[in-house]
Amino acid sequence: MYHGPMGQDGIIGVFDSGVGGISVLKHLVKLMPHERFVFYGDSANAPYGGKPAEWVLERSRLITQGMLDMGAKAIVIACNTATSVAAATLREEHDEVPIIGIEPALKPAAEADRHDRILVMATETTIRLDKFHRLARDWGSRSDIVAVPCPGLADLIELGDLESTRIRDLLEDRLGQYRGQVDGIVLGCTHYPFVARQIRAVMGDVPLYDGGAGTARQTRRLLEERDSLAPTSQEGSVEFRSSNTDPGQIELYRRFYRLPLRTL
Ligand code: DGL
């Protein structure tokens, strides 16, 4: 049960199957520099994209509980796949804190410009579930929508070598056939903003949309409503955690955190 302001000093928990959520974290930190963030990447279990929904829900439940135990005042599901699968259930199970999800940025794409044909890149699970079909219905009257599942792409990004020929070949294989035929691309997986430049190399100079900024704004709005934003006197911080205990894993997260985002 939710009973009034949660207090301002809790952490904001942010999670994803792995490095992808860091693209959302960057927007969150930029918008709310005084907050204390804990980012959890489930890299030992990535990718989520091709896994059964029930399994993704179970992981999301466990991670959410872990963050609540750490005193989270808000939880951001920085993963389109986990949002599609788990956000509604988690909100039912935990009305004591706001739980914010991310969805493929069809709305921002539709509102930014008049597009004839929008390509949406996402995981197979995101594209398969109702939530995406609803989104596509809501915005599909303004533009044709082409949904392109990109199995394997998040896994390759997770490895950290963003310049690899395997990434280039996969992008060419999945997207090349649409070159010159779409005038907007939605990055419907939080891993993909990290290969924005590589996507442009295949598709040309097409506007790319991702949901990170909108998710950050929504998080701030909900905290503001509850009077739970950290005071500006507080020094913000970011802590990285991972289910993958390899020594290099946290350093990989830090490296991604330092990368510039090249979407819009
Ligand atoms: N980053 C996730 C998303 O936004 C999922 C990638 C994966 O684990 O398949 O959908």
PDB file of C-alpha atoms and ligand atoms in Angstrom:
ATOM      1  CA  MET A   1       0.000   0.000   0.000  1.00  0.00           C
ATOM      2  CA  TYR A   2       1.259   3.498  -0.802  1.00  0.00           C
ATOM      3  CA  HIS A   3       0.995   5.947   2.121  1.00  0.00           C
ATOM      4  CA  GLY A   4       2.062   9.433   1.146  1.00  0.00           C
ATOM      5  CA  PRO A   5       5.525  10.758   0.277  1.00  0.00           C
ATOM      6  CA  MET A   6       8.203   8.071   0.158  1.00  0.00           C
ATOM      7  CA  GLY A   7      10.852  10.430   1.388  1.00  0.00           C
ATOM      8  CA  GLN A   8      13.517  11.961  -0.731  1.00  0.00           C
ATOM      9  CA  ASP A   9      16.553   9.942   0.213  1.00  0.00           C
ATOM     10  CA  GLY A  10      15.853   6.530  -1.293  1.00  0.00           C
ATOM     11  CA  ILE A  11      17.806   5.318  -4.277  1.00  0.00           C
ATOM     12  CA  ILE A  12      16.429   5.086  -7.804  1.00  0.00           C
ATOM     13  CA  GLY A  13      16.877   1.515  -8.993  1.00  0.00           C
ATOM     14  CA  VAL A  14      17.431   1.010 -12.721  1.00  0.00           C
ATOM     15  CA  PHE A  15      17.679  -2.409 -14.320  1.00  0.00           C
ATOM     16  CA  ASP A  16      18.071  -4.176 -17.636  1.00  0.00           C
ATOM     17  CA  SER A  17      19.189  -7.553 -18.931  1.00  0.00           C
ATOM     18  CA  GLY A  18      22.647  -5.988 -19.283  1.00  0.00           C
ATOM     19  CA  VAL A  19      24.486  -2.945 -20.643  1.00  0.00           C
ATOM     20  CA  GLY A  20      21.522  -1.585 -22.612  1.00  0.00           C
ATOM     21  CA  GLY A  21      19.835   0.078 -19.653  1.00  0.00           C
ATOM     22  CA  ILE A  22      22.862   2.317 -19.313  1.00  0.00           C
ATOM     23  CA  SER A  23      21.534   4.267 -22.320  1.00  0.00           C
ATOM     24  CA  VAL A  24      18.479   5.086 -20.186  1.00  0.00           C
ATOM     25  CA  LEU A  25      20.552   5.695 -17.059  1.00  0.00           C
ATOM     26  CA  LYS A  26      22.442   8.431 -18.890  1.00  0.00           C
ATOM     27  CA  HIS A  27      19.206  10.319 -19.560  1.00  0.00           C
ATOM     28  CA  LEU A  28      18.101   9.831 -15.953  1.00  0.00           C
ATOM     29  CA  VAL A  29      21.340  11.203 -14.510  1.00  0.00           C
ATOM     30  CA  LYS A  30      21.318  14.160 -16.871  1.00  0.00           C
ATOM     31  CA  LEU A  31      17.785  15.084 -15.857  1.00  0.00           C
ATOM     32  CA  MET A  32      18.176  14.340 -12.126  1.00  0.00           C
ATOM     33  CA  PRO A  33      21.829  14.922 -11.244  1.00  0.00           C
ATOM     34  CA  HIS A  34      21.186  14.978  -7.486  1.00  0.00           C
ATOM     35  CA  GLU A  35      19.730  11.503  -7.275  1.00  0.00           C
ATOM     36  CA  ARG A  36      21.504   8.366  -6.116  1.00  0.00           C
ATOM     37  CA  PHE A  37      21.131   5.669  -8.769  1.00  0.00           C
ATOM     38  CA  VAL A  38      21.818   1.961  -8.486  1.00  0.00           C
ATOM     39  CA  PHE A  39      22.059   0.262 -11.866  1.00  0.00           C
ATOM     40  CA  TYR A  40      21.655  -3.503 -12.027  1.00  0.00           C
ATOM     41  CA  GLY A  41      22.562  -5.349 -15.209  1.00  0.00           C
ATOM     42  CA  ASP A  42      21.452  -8.971 -15.371  1.00  0.00           C
ATOM     43  CA  SER A  43      24.331  -9.775 -17.727  1.00  0.00           C
ATOM     44  CA  ALA A  44      24.749 -13.327 -16.402  1.00  0.00           C
ATOM     45  CA  ASN A  45      21.279 -14.004 -17.813  1.00  0.00           C
ATOM     46  CA  ALA A  46      21.283 -11.771 -20.899  1.00  0.00           C
ATOM     47  CA  PRO A  47      19.722 -11.655 -23.380  1.00  0.00           C
ATOM     48  CA  TYR A  48      16.098 -11.495 -22.277  1.00  0.00           C
ATOM     49  CA  GLY A  49      14.878 -11.084 -25.852  1.00  0.00           C
ATOM     50  CA  GLY A  50      14.358 -14.719 -26.825  1.00  0.00           C
ATOM     51  CA  LYS A  51      13.468 -16.065 -23.354  1.00  0.00           C
ATOM     52  CA  PRO A  52       9.999 -17.151 -22.226  1.00  0.00           C
ATOM     53  CA  ALA A  53       7.885 -14.342 -20.769  1.00  0.00           C
ATOM     54  CA  GLU A  54       7.383 -16.220 -17.494  1.00  0.00           C
ATOM     55  CA  TRP A  55      11.144 -16.392 -16.990  1.00  0.00           C
ATOM     56  CA  VAL A  56      11.651 -12.674 -17.710  1.00  0.00           C
ATOM     57  CA  LEU A  57       8.861 -11.894 -15.238  1.00  0.00           C
ATOM     58  CA  GLU A  58      10.550 -13.974 -12.553  1.00  0.00           C
ATOM     59  CA  ARG A  59      13.912 -12.242 -13.058  1.00  0.00           C
ATOM     60  CA  SER A  60      12.217  -8.834 -13.014  1.00  0.00           C
ATOM     61  CA  ARG A  61      10.433  -9.729  -9.772  1.00  0.00           C
ATOM     62  CA  LEU A  62      13.652 -10.797  -8.066  1.00  0.00           C
ATOM     63  CA  ILE A  63      15.563  -7.710  -9.180  1.00  0.00           C
ATOM     64  CA  THR A  64      12.708  -5.415  -8.162  1.00  0.00           C
ATOM     65  CA  GLN A  65      12.568  -6.999  -4.718  1.00  0.00           C
ATOM     66  CA  GLY A  66      16.333  -6.584  -4.366  1.00  0.00           C
ATOM     67  CA  MET A  67      16.018  -2.903  -5.155  1.00  0.00           C
ATOM     68  CA  LEU A  68      13.160  -2.396  -2.731  1.00  0.00           C
ATOM     69  CA  ASP A  69      15.275  -4.057  -0.064  1.00  0.00           C
ATOM     70  CA  MET A  70      17.938  -1.448  -0.803  1.00  0.00           C
ATOM     71  CA  GLY A  71      15.392   1.285  -0.113  1.00  0.00           C
ATOM     72  CA  ALA A  72      14.406   2.215  -3.641  1.00  0.00           C
ATOM     73  CA  LYS A  73      11.954   5.127  -3.916  1.00  0.00           C
ATOM     74  CA  ALA A  74      11.412   4.399  -7.621  1.00  0.00           C
ATOM     75  CA  ILE A  75      12.275   1.601 -10.019  1.00  0.00           C
ATOM     76  CA  VAL A  76      13.025   2.113 -13.677  1.00  0.00           C
ATOM     77  CA  ILE A  77      12.736  -0.930 -15.931  1.00  0.00           C
ATOM     78  CA  ALA A  78      15.314   0.193 -18.492  1.00  0.00           C
ATOM     79  CA  CYS A  79      14.450  -2.680 -20.807  1.00  0.00           C
ATOM     80  CA  ASN A  80      11.696  -2.751 -23.419  1.00  0.00           C
ATOM     81  CA  THR A  81      11.420  -6.530 -23.169  1.00  0.00           C
ATOM     82  CA  ALA A  82      11.040  -6.639 -19.374  1.00  0.00           C
ATOM     83  CA  THR A  83       8.634  -3.689 -19.497  1.00  0.00           C
ATOM     84  CA  SER A  84       6.395  -5.476 -22.010  1.00  0.00           C
ATOM     85  CA  VAL A  85       6.428  -8.640 -19.941  1.00  0.00           C
ATOM     86  CA  ALA A  86       6.516  -7.444 -16.357  1.00  0.00           C
ATOM     87  CA  ALA A  87       5.644  -3.770 -15.797  1.00  0.00           C
ATOM     88  CA  ALA A  88       1.892  -4.228 -15.312  1.00  0.00           C
ATOM     89  CA  THR A  89       2.337  -7.163 -12.913  1.00  0.00           C
ATOM     90  CA  LEU A  90       5.071  -5.448 -10.913  1.00  0.00           C
ATOM     91  CA  ARG A  91       2.884  -2.362 -10.523  1.00  0.00           C
ATOM     92  CA  GLU A  92       0.071  -4.511  -9.179  1.00  0.00           C
ATOM     93  CA  GLU A  93       2.406  -6.220  -6.755  1.00  0.00           C
ATOM     94  CA  HIS A  94       4.140  -3.035  -5.564  1.00  0.00           C
ATOM     95  CA  ASP A  95       2.046   0.082  -5.355  1.00  0.00           C
ATOM     96  CA  GLU A  96       4.390   1.467  -2.681  1.00  0.00           C
ATOM     97  CA  VAL A  97       6.806   2.917  -5.272  1.00  0.00           C
ATOM     98  CA  PRO A  98       6.475   4.188  -8.817  1.00  0.00           C
ATOM     99  CA  ILE A  99       7.637   1.635 -11.375  1.00  0.00           C
ATOM    100  CA  ILE A 100       8.523   3.249 -14.674  1.00  0.00           C
ATOM    101  CA  GLY A 101       8.976   1.289 -17.881  1.00  0.00           C
ATOM    102  CA  ILE A 102      10.215   1.992 -21.374  1.00  0.00           C
ATOM    103  CA  GLU A 103       8.481   1.271 -24.650  1.00  0.00           C
ATOM    104  CA  PRO A 104       9.504   1.622 -28.299  1.00  0.00           C
ATOM    105  CA  ALA A 105       9.418   5.346 -29.063  1.00  0.00           C
ATOM    106  CA  LEU A 106       6.674   5.307 -31.693  1.00  0.00           C
ATOM    107  CA  LYS A 107       4.893   8.228 -30.081  1.00  0.00           C
ATOM    108  CA  PRO A 108       7.966  10.524 -30.079  1.00  0.00           C
ATOM    109  CA  ALA A 109       8.680   9.459 -33.672  1.00  0.00           C
ATOM    110  CA  ALA A 110       5.127  10.211 -34.762  1.00  0.00           C
ATOM    111  CA  GLU A 111       5.104  13.536 -32.942  1.00  0.00           C
ATOM    112  CA  ALA A 112       8.537  14.672 -34.110  1.00  0.00           C
ATOM    113  CA  ASP A 113       7.856  14.607 -37.814  1.00  0.00           C
ATOM    114  CA  ARG A 114       5.632  13.314 -40.555  1.00  0.00           C
ATOM    115  CA  HIS A 115       6.976   9.872 -41.431  1.00  0.00           C
ATOM    116  CA  ASP A 116       5.674   7.681 -44.246  1.00  0.00           C
ATOM    117  CA  ARG A 117       7.331   4.540 -43.006  1.00  0.00           C
ATOM    118  CA  ILE A 118       8.879   3.877 -39.626  1.00  0.00           C
ATOM    119  CA  LEU A 119      11.063   0.869 -38.955  1.00  0.00           C
ATOM    120  CA  VAL A 120      11.051  -0.472 -35.404  1.00  0.00           C
ATOM    121  CA  MET A 121      14.020  -2.543 -34.254  1.00  0.00           C
ATOM    122  CA  ALA A 122      13.374  -4.576 -31.107  1.00  0.00           C
ATOM    123  CA  THR A 123      13.716  -8.005 -29.553  1.00  0.00           C
ATOM    124  CA  GLU A 124      11.466 -10.829 -30.706  1.00  0.00           C
ATOM    125  CA  THR A 125       9.619 -10.806 -27.384  1.00  0.00           C
ATOM    126  CA  THR A 126       8.893  -7.078 -27.483  1.00  0.00           C
ATOM    127  CA  ILE A 127       7.490  -7.355 -31.000  1.00  0.00           C
ATOM    128  CA  ARG A 128       5.442 -10.443 -30.172  1.00  0.00           C
ATOM    129  CA  LEU A 129       3.603  -9.100 -27.115  1.00  0.00           C
ATOM    130  CA  ASP A 130       0.276  -7.205 -26.993  1.00  0.00           C
ATOM    131  CA  LYS A 131       1.811  -4.011 -25.737  1.00  0.00           C
ATOM    132  CA  PHE A 132       3.647  -3.513 -29.005  1.00  0.00           C
ATOM    133  CA  HIS A 133       0.580  -4.367 -31.079  1.00  0.00           C
ATOM    134  CA  ARG A 134      -1.375  -1.739 -29.172  1.00  0.00           C
ATOM    135  CA  LEU A 135       1.348   0.840 -29.754  1.00  0.00           C
ATOM    136  CA  ALA A 136       1.520   0.000 -33.452  1.00  0.00           C
ATOM    137  CA  ARG A 137      -2.268   0.326 -33.687  1.00  0.00           C
ATOM    138  CA  ASP A 138      -2.256   3.676 -31.880  1.00  0.00           C
ATOM    139  CA  TRP A 139       0.406   5.207 -34.125  1.00  0.00           C
ATOM    140  CA  GLY A 140       0.085   3.126 -37.273  1.00  0.00           C
ATOM    141  CA  SER A 141      -2.599   5.313 -38.812  1.00  0.00           C
ATOM    142  CA  ARG A 142      -0.058   8.084 -39.362  1.00  0.00           C
ATOM    143  CA  SER A 143       2.763   5.977 -40.791  1.00  0.00           C
ATOM    144  CA  ASP A 144       3.413   2.475 -42.028  1.00  0.00           C
ATOM    145  CA  ILE A 145       5.203   0.538 -39.349  1.00  0.00           C
ATOM    146  CA  VAL A 146       7.710  -2.177 -40.153  1.00  0.00           C
ATOM    147  CA  ALA A 147       8.719  -4.255 -37.128  1.00  0.00           C
ATOM    148  CA  VAL A 148      12.132  -5.878 -37.480  1.00  0.00           C
ATOM    149  CA  PRO A 149      13.229  -8.301 -34.750  1.00  0.00           C
ATOM    150  CA  CYS A 150      16.993  -8.286 -34.312  1.00  0.00           C
ATOM    151  CA  PRO A 151      17.881 -11.524 -32.526  1.00  0.00           C
ATOM    152  CA  GLY A 152      21.526 -11.664 -31.581  1.00  0.00           C
ATOM    153  CA  LEU A 153      22.154  -7.909 -31.699  1.00  0.00           C
ATOM    154  CA  ALA A 154      21.831  -7.288 -27.952  1.00  0.00           C
ATOM    155  CA  ASP A 155      24.115 -10.284 -27.301  1.00  0.00           C
ATOM    156  CA  LEU A 156      26.825  -8.816 -29.515  1.00  0.00           C
ATOM    157  CA  ILE A 157      26.522  -5.364 -27.935  1.00  0.00           C
ATOM    158  CA  GLU A 158      26.772  -7.049 -24.543  1.00  0.00           C
ATOM    159  CA  LEU A 159      30.248  -8.292 -25.542  1.00  0.00           C
ATOM    160  CA  GLY A 160      31.446  -4.696 -25.687  1.00  0.00           C
ATOM    161  CA  ASP A 161      33.121  -4.619 -29.113  1.00  0.00           C
ATOM    162  CA  LEU A 162      30.843  -2.140 -30.861  1.00  0.00           C
ATOM    163  CA  GLU A 163      33.039  -1.944 -33.957  1.00  0.00           C
ATOM    164  CA  SER A 164      32.939  -5.682 -34.647  1.00  0.00           C
ATOM    165  CA  THR A 165      32.223  -6.909 -38.154  1.00  0.00           C
ATOM    166  CA  ARG A 166      29.652  -9.287 -36.662  1.00  0.00           C
ATOM    167  CA  ILE A 167      27.567  -6.289 -35.571  1.00  0.00           C
ATOM    168  CA  ARG A 168      27.974  -4.669 -38.967  1.00  0.00           C
ATOM    169  CA  ASP A 169      27.007  -7.882 -40.774  1.00  0.00           C
ATOM    170  CA  LEU A 170      23.992  -8.464 -38.553  1.00  0.00           C
ATOM    171  CA  LEU A 171      22.759  -4.906 -39.134  1.00  0.00           C
ATOM    172  CA  GLU A 172      23.258  -5.256 -42.869  1.00  0.00           C
ATOM    173  CA  ASP A 173      21.427  -8.559 -42.814  1.00  0.00           C
ATOM    174  CA  ARG A 174      18.436  -7.310 -40.794  1.00  0.00           C
ATOM    175  CA  LEU A 175      18.171  -3.725 -42.051  1.00  0.00           C
ATOM    176  CA  GLY A 176      19.886  -3.543 -45.446  1.00  0.00           C
ATOM    177  CA  GLN A 177      16.752  -4.573 -47.335  1.00  0.00           C
ATOM    178  CA  TYR A 178      14.948  -1.448 -46.023  1.00  0.00           C
ATOM    179  CA  ARG A 179      17.651   1.049 -47.011  1.00  0.00           C
ATOM    180  CA  GLY A 180      16.068   4.074 -48.700  1.00  0.00           C
ATOM    181  CA  GLN A 181      12.577   2.779 -47.880  1.00  0.00           C
ATOM    182  CA  VAL A 182      12.044   4.111 -44.361  1.00  0.00           C
ATOM    183  CA  ASP A 183      12.270   7.668 -43.087  1.00  0.00           C
ATOM    184  CA  GLY A 184      12.497   7.044 -39.354  1.00  0.00           C
ATOM    185  CA  ILE A 185      13.878   4.283 -37.133  1.00  0.00           C
ATOM    186  CA  VAL A 186      12.745   3.492 -33.602  1.00  0.00           C
ATOM    187  CA  LEU A 187      15.342   1.803 -31.418  1.00  0.00           C
ATOM    188  CA  GLY A 188      13.000  -0.413 -29.436  1.00  0.00           C
ATOM    189  CA  CYS A 189      15.674  -2.064 -27.320  1.00  0.00           C
ATOM    190  CA  THR A 190      17.820  -0.116 -24.888  1.00  0.00           C
ATOM    191  CA  HIS A 191      20.987  -1.780 -26.150  1.00  0.00           C
ATOM    192  CA  TYR A 192      20.607  -0.307 -29.642  1.00  0.00           C
ATOM    193  CA  PRO A 193      21.416   3.389 -28.998  1.00  0.00           C
ATOM    194  CA  PHE A 194      24.994   2.216 -28.447  1.00  0.00           C
ATOM    195  CA  VAL A 195      25.210   1.215 -32.111  1.00  0.00           C
ATOM    196  CA  ALA A 196      23.392   4.253 -33.516  1.00  0.00           C
ATOM    197  CA  ARG A 197      26.384   5.184 -35.638  1.00  0.00           C
ATOM    198  CA  GLN A 198      26.624   1.657 -37.051  1.00  0.00           C
ATOM    199  CA  ILE A 199      22.881   1.695 -37.838  1.00  0.00           C
ATOM    200  CA  ARG A 200      23.326   4.970 -39.730  1.00  0.00           C
ATOM    201  CA  ALA A 201      26.251   3.468 -41.624  1.00  0.00           C
ATOM    202  CA  VAL A 202      23.822   0.866 -43.002  1.00  0.00           C
ATOM    203  CA  MET A 203      20.671   2.986 -43.301  1.00  0.00           C
ATOM    204  CA  GLY A 204      21.967   6.446 -44.115  1.00  0.00           C
ATOM    205  CA  ASP A 205      21.076   9.631 -42.273  1.00  0.00           C
ATOM    206  CA  VAL A 206      17.638   8.641 -40.993  1.00  0.00           C
ATOM    207  CA  PRO A 207      16.335  10.069 -37.686  1.00  0.00           C
ATOM    208  CA  LEU A 208      16.646   7.562 -34.842  1.00  0.00           C
ATOM    209  CA  TYR A 209      14.291   7.588 -31.860  1.00  0.00           C
ATOM    210  CA  ASP A 210      14.743   5.937 -28.505  1.00  0.00           C
ATOM    211  CA  GLY A 211      12.581   6.026 -25.419  1.00  0.00           C
ATOM    212  CA  GLY A 212      15.306   6.939 -22.905  1.00  0.00           C
ATOM    213  CA  ALA A 213      14.582  10.657 -22.626  1.00  0.00           C
ATOM    214  CA  GLY A 214      10.830  10.112 -22.266  1.00  0.00           C
ATOM    215  CA  THR A 215      11.375   7.490 -19.581  1.00  0.00           C
ATOM    216  CA  ALA A 216      13.630   9.870 -17.659  1.00  0.00           C
ATOM    217  CA  ARG A 217      11.029  12.656 -17.872  1.00  0.00           C
ATOM    218  CA  GLN A 218       8.290  10.324 -16.683  1.00  0.00           C
ATOM    219  CA  THR A 219      10.458   9.225 -13.736  1.00  0.00           C
ATOM    220  CA  ARG A 220      11.048  12.821 -12.700  1.00  0.00           C
ATOM    221  CA  ARG A 221       7.362  13.656 -13.081  1.00  0.00           C
ATOM    222  CA  LEU A 222       6.284  10.801 -10.814  1.00  0.00           C
ATOM    223  CA  LEU A 223       8.890  11.628  -8.167  1.00  0.00           C
ATOM    224  CA  GLU A 224       7.911  15.286  -8.289  1.00  0.00           C
ATOM    225  CA  GLU A 225       4.253  14.396  -7.779  1.00  0.00           C
ATOM    226  CA  ARG A 226       5.198  12.440  -4.660  1.00  0.00           C
ATOM    227  CA  ASP A 227       7.493  15.173  -3.432  1.00  0.00           C
ATOM    228  CA  SER A 228      10.282  12.594  -3.544  1.00  0.00           C
ATOM    229  CA  LEU A 229      12.967  14.281  -5.653  1.00  0.00           C
ATOM    230  CA  ALA A 230      16.314  14.557  -3.899  1.00  0.00           C
ATOM    231  CA  PRO A 231      17.184  18.037  -2.610  1.00  0.00           C
ATOM    232  CA  THR A 232      19.606  19.964  -4.808  1.00  0.00           C
ATOM    233  CA  SER A 233      22.037  19.943  -1.872  1.00  0.00           C
ATOM    234  CA  GLN A 234      22.453  16.182  -2.286  1.00  0.00           C
ATOM    235  CA  GLU A 235      25.397  14.961  -4.295  1.00  0.00           C
ATOM    236  CA  GLY A 236      24.219  12.517  -6.942  1.00  0.00           C
ATOM    237  CA  SER A 237      25.883   9.158  -7.495  1.00  0.00           C
ATOM    238  CA  VAL A 238      25.760   6.083  -9.715  1.00  0.00           C
ATOM    239  CA  GLU A 239      26.537   2.602  -8.454  1.00  0.00           C
ATOM    240  CA  PHE A 240      26.818  -0.343 -10.864  1.00  0.00           C
ATOM    241  CA  ARG A 241      25.909  -3.901  -9.943  1.00  0.00           C
ATOM    242  CA  SER A 242      25.669  -7.040 -12.036  1.00  0.00           C
ATOM    243  CA  SER A 243      24.626 -10.671 -11.825  1.00  0.00           C
ATOM    244  CA  ASN A 244      27.786 -11.406 -13.824  1.00  0.00           C
ATOM    245  CA  THR A 245      30.612 -11.520 -11.314  1.00  0.00           C
ATOM    246  CA  ASP A 246      33.426 -11.471 -13.916  1.00  0.00           C
ATOM    247  CA  PRO A 247      36.061  -8.980 -12.772  1.00  0.00           C
ATOM    248  CA  GLY A 248      35.718  -6.891 -15.941  1.00  0.00           C
ATOM    249  CA  GLN A 249      31.929  -6.601 -15.921  1.00  0.00           C
ATOM    250  CA  ILE A 250      31.500  -3.446 -13.827  1.00  0.00           C
ATOM    251  CA  GLU A 251      34.325  -1.794 -15.758  1.00  0.00           C
ATOM    252  CA  LEU A 252      32.444  -2.619 -18.979  1.00  0.00           C
ATOM    253  CA  TYR A 253      29.354  -0.879 -17.567  1.00  0.00           C
ATOM    254  CA  ARG A 254      31.458   2.151 -16.672  1.00  0.00           C
ATOM    255  CA  ARG A 255      32.870   2.217 -20.196  1.00  0.00           C
ATOM    256  CA  PHE A 256      29.365   2.188 -21.701  1.00  0.00           C
ATOM    257  CA  TYR A 257      28.328   4.906 -19.263  1.00  0.00           C
ATOM    258  CA  ARG A 258      31.085   7.133 -20.631  1.00  0.00           C
ATOM    259  CA  LEU A 259      30.067   6.600 -24.273  1.00  0.00           C
ATOM    260  CA  PRO A 260      28.237   9.474 -25.938  1.00  0.00           C
ATOM    261  CA  LEU A 261      24.735   8.666 -27.210  1.00  0.00           C
ATOM    262  CA  ARG A 262      24.284   9.441 -30.873  1.00  0.00           C
ATOM    263  CA  THR A 263      20.606   8.981 -31.451  1.00  0.00           C
ATOM    264  CA  LEU A 264      18.948  12.286 -32.352  1.00  0.00           C
TER     265      LEU A 264
HETATM  266  N1  DGL B   1      17.772  -4.124 -23.520  1.00  0.00           N
HETATM  267  C1  DGL B   1      16.630  -4.963 -23.627  1.00  0.00           C
HETATM  268  C2  DGL B   1      15.444  -4.276 -24.271  1.00  0.00           C
HETATM  269  O1  DGL B   1      15.348  -3.080 -24.193  1.00  0.00           O
HETATM  270  C3  DGL B   1      16.733  -6.376 -24.028  1.00  0.00           C
HETATM  271  C4  DGL B   1      17.906  -6.936 -24.701  1.00  0.00           C
HETATM  272  C5  DGL B   1      17.932  -8.426 -24.472  1.00  0.00           C
HETATM  273  O2  DGL B   1      18.343  -8.803 -23.391  1.00  0.00           O
HETATM  274  O3  DGL B   1      17.470  -9.173 -25.336  1.00  0.00           O
HETATM  275  O4  DGL B   1      14.579  -4.916 -24.813  1.00  0.00           O
END
